[in-house]
C-alpha positions as MATLAB code, in Angstrom:
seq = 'XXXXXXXXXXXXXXXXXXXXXXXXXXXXXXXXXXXXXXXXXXXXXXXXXXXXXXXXXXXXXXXXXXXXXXXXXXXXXXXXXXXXXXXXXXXXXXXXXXXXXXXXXXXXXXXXXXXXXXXXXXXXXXXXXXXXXXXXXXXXXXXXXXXXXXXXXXXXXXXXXXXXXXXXXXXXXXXXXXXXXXXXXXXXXXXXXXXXXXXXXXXXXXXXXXXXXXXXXXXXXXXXXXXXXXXXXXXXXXXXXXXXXXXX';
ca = [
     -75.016  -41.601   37.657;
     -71.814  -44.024   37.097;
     -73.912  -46.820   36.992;
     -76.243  -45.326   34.464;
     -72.921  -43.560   32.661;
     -70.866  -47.189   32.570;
     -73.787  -48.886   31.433;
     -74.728  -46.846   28.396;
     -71.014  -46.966   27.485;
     -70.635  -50.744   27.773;
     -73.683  -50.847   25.099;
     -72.025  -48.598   22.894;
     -69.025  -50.989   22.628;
     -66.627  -49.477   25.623;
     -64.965  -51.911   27.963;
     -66.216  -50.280   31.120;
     -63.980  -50.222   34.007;
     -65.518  -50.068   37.469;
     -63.565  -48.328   40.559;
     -65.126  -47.550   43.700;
     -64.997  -49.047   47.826;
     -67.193  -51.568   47.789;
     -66.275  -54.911   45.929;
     -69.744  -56.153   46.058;
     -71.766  -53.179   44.645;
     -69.089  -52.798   41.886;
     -69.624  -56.725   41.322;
     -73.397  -56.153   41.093;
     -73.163  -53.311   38.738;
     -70.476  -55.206   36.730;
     -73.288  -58.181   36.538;
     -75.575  -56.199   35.006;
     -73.459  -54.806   32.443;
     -72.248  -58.500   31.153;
     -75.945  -59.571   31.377;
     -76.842  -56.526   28.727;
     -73.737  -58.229   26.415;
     -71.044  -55.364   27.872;
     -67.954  -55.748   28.992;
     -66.538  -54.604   32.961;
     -64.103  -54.627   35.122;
     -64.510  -54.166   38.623;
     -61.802  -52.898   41.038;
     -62.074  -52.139   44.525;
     -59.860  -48.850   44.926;
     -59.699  -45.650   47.374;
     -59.287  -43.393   44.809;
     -58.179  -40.429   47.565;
     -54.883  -42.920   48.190;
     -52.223  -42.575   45.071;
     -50.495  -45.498   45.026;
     -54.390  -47.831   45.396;
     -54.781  -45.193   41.776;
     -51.634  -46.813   40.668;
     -51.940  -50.042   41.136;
     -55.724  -50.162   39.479;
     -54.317  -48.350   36.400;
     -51.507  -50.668   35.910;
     -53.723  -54.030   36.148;
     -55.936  -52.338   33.557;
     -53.507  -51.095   31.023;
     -52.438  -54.722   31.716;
     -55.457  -56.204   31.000;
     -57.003  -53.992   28.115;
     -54.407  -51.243   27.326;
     -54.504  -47.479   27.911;
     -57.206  -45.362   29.035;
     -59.388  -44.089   26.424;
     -61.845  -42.298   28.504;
     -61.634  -41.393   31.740;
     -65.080  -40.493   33.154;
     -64.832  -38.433   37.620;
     -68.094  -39.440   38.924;
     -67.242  -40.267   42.524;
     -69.086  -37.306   44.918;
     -69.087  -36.982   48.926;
     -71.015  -34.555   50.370;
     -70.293  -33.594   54.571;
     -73.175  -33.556   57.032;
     -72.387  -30.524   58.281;
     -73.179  -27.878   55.844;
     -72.763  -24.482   57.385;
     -68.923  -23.383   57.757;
     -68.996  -22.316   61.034;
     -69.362  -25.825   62.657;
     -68.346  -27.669   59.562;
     -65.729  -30.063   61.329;
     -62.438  -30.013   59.642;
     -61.950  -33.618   58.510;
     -65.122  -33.618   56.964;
     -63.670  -30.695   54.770;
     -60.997  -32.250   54.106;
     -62.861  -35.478   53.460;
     -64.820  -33.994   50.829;
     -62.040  -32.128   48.910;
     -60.050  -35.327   48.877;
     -62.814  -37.440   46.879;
     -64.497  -34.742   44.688;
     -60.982  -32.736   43.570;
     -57.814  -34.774   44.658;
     -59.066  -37.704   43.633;
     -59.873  -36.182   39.853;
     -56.215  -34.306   40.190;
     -55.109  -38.361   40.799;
     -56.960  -40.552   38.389;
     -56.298  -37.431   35.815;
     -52.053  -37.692   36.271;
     -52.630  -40.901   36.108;
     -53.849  -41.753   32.318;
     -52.893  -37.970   31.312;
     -49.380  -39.962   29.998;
     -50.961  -42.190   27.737;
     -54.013  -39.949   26.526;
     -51.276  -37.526   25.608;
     -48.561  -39.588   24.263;
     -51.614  -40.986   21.583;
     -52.908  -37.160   21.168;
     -55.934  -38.278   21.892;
     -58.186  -39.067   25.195;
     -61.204  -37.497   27.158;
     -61.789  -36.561   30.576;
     -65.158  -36.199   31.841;
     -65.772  -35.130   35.372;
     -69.017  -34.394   36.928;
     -69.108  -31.514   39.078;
     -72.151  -29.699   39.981;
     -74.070  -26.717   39.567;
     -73.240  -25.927   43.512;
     -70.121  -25.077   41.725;
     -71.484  -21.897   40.235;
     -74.225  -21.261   42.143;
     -73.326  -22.529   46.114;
     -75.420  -22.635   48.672;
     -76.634  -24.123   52.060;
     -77.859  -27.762   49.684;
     -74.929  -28.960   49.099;
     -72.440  -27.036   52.019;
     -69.462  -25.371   51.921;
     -67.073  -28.117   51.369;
     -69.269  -29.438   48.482;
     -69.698  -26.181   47.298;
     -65.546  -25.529   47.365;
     -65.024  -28.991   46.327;
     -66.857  -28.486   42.991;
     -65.532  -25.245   41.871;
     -62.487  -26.582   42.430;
     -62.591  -29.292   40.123;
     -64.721  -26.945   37.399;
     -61.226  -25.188   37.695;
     -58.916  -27.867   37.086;
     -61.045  -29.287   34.244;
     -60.873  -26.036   32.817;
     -57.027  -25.616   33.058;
     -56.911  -29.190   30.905;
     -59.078  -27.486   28.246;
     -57.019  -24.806   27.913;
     -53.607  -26.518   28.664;
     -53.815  -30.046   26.478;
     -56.671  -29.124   23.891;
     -54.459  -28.798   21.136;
     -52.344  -32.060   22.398;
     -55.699  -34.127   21.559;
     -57.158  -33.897   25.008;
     -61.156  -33.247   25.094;
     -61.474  -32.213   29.169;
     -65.633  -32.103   29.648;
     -67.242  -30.284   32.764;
     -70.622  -31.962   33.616;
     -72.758  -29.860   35.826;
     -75.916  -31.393   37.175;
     -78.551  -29.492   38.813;
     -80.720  -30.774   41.788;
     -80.539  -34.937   40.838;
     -82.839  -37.755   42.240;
     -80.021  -40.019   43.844;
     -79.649  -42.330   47.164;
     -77.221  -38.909   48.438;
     -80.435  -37.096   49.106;
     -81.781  -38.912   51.460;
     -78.712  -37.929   53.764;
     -79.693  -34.280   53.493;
     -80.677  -32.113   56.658;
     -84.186  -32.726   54.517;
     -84.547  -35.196   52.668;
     -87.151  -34.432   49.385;
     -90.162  -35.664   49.094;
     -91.271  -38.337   46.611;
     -93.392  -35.631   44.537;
     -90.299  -32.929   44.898;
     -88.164  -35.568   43.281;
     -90.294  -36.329   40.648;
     -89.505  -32.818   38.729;
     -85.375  -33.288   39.424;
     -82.598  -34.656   37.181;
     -82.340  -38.312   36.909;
     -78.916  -40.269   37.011;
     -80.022  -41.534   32.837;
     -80.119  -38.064   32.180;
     -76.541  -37.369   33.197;
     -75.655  -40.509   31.818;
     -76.727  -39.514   28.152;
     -75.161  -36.023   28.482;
     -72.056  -37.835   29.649;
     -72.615  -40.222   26.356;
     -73.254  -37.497   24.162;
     -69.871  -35.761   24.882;
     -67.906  -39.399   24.681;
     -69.651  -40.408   21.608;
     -68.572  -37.388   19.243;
     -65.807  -37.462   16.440;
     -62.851  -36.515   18.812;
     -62.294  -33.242   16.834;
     -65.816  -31.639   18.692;
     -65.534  -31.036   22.642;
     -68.400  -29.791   24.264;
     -66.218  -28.339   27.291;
     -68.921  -27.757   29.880;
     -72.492  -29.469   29.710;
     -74.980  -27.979   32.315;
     -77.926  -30.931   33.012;
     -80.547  -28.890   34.934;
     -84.390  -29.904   35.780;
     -86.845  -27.813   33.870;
     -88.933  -26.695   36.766;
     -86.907  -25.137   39.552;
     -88.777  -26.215   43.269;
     -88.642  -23.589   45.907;
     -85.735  -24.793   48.141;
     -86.045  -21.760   51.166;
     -87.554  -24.433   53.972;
     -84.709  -26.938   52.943;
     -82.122  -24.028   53.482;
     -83.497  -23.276   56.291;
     -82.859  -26.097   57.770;
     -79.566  -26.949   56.549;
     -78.589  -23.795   57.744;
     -78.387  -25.588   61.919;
     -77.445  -29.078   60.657;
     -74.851  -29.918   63.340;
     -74.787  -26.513   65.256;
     -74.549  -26.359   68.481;
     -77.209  -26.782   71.097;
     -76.526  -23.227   72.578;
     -76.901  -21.887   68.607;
     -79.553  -23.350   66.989;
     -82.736  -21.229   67.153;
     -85.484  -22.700   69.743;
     -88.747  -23.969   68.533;
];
């Protein structure tokens, strides 16, 4: 989804800046957006760590001014899904990249965005924020209400400072993160699901408006809804016990 999001931005005329862990997939994706004419940035950063947050946002209001848009797409989901075994640095692992990272990168251009009285947040949270359940875990789950929350107390708190804060909440999306469920989906079960283009327009969509229209919360779901009980099921024992789990 941020690759999809940063390169339908960088056509539209944004200079896209790039943060994530991994130099060389940021370096790949920032190749691709230069070879389609865009402009990007790419920075290597732990976004959970506040001062690696600092010292990105300096080099880049450095290097081409303040913030304009600020889009939360990073997401971490734990392995363990069911709270009675979820370990508790995996919870804590979770919350730190899906909501204190957003709390982080968010105080971070909040100054500039509104000392202009004007900026936009977009964060994409998730549908497990609303509706949680044994897909995504308990930490996920927690993690993504959480931030729903905050973006909702920007709304309400900076909307008439200039601030537009936009909620993105995907349904069931085809990305790599599936294949690390307890069950992964089939090919044909993907083929009905939200694709990371599809969040990327919504996300466009909600930049590309006169700044006087916010649509505050943007729900991207798949039209067909697949029955999930089997994969539920099955989540339900990842990383239980020996003595728990249920014998075949």
């Amino acid at each position: 989804m941020g690759l999809e999001t940063a390169r339908l931005l960088a056509r539209d005329g944004a200079a896209v800046v790039l943060l994530g862990r991994r130099q060389q997939t940021l370096d790949a994706v920032a190749a691709t957006i230069r070879a389609e004419g865009g402009t990007a940035l790419a920075l290597a950063t732990d976004i959970t760590r506040a001062d690696d947050v600092t010292r990105v946002l300096d080099r880049v209001r450095a290097e081409l001014g303040p913030v304009d848009v600020l889009v939360n797409n990073a997401g971490s989901a734990s392995s363990v899904l069911n709270p009675q075994w979820l370990p508790h640095d995996e919870w804590r692992q979770v919350l730190d990249v899906n909501l204190t990272a957003v709390f982080q990168l968010t105080q971070a251009v909040l100054p500039d965005m509104l000392g202009r009285g004007t900026g936009t947040i977009v964060t994409v949270s998730s549908l497990a924020a609303v509706n949680p359940n044994l897909l995504g875990g308990a930490a996920y789950g927690a993690a993504k209400a959480g931030v729903r929350n905050f973006m909702t107390f920007l709304h309400n708190t900076f909307r008439n400072q200039g601030l537009r804060a936009i909620t993105v909440l995907p349904g069931e999306a085809d990305t790599p993160i599936l294949d690390n469920r307890a069950r992964p989906p089939a090919p044909e079960e993907r083929a009905d699901m939200v694709r990371p283009e599809d969040v990327a327009e919504a996300i466009r969509l909600a930049v590309a408006l006169p700044q006087r229209v916010v649509l505050q919360e943007i729900v991207v779901a798949p039209t067909r809804q697949r029955d999930t009980s089997a994969d539920l099921e099955i989540s339900r024992w990842a990383g239980a016990p020996a003595d728990a789990a249920p014998q075949a």
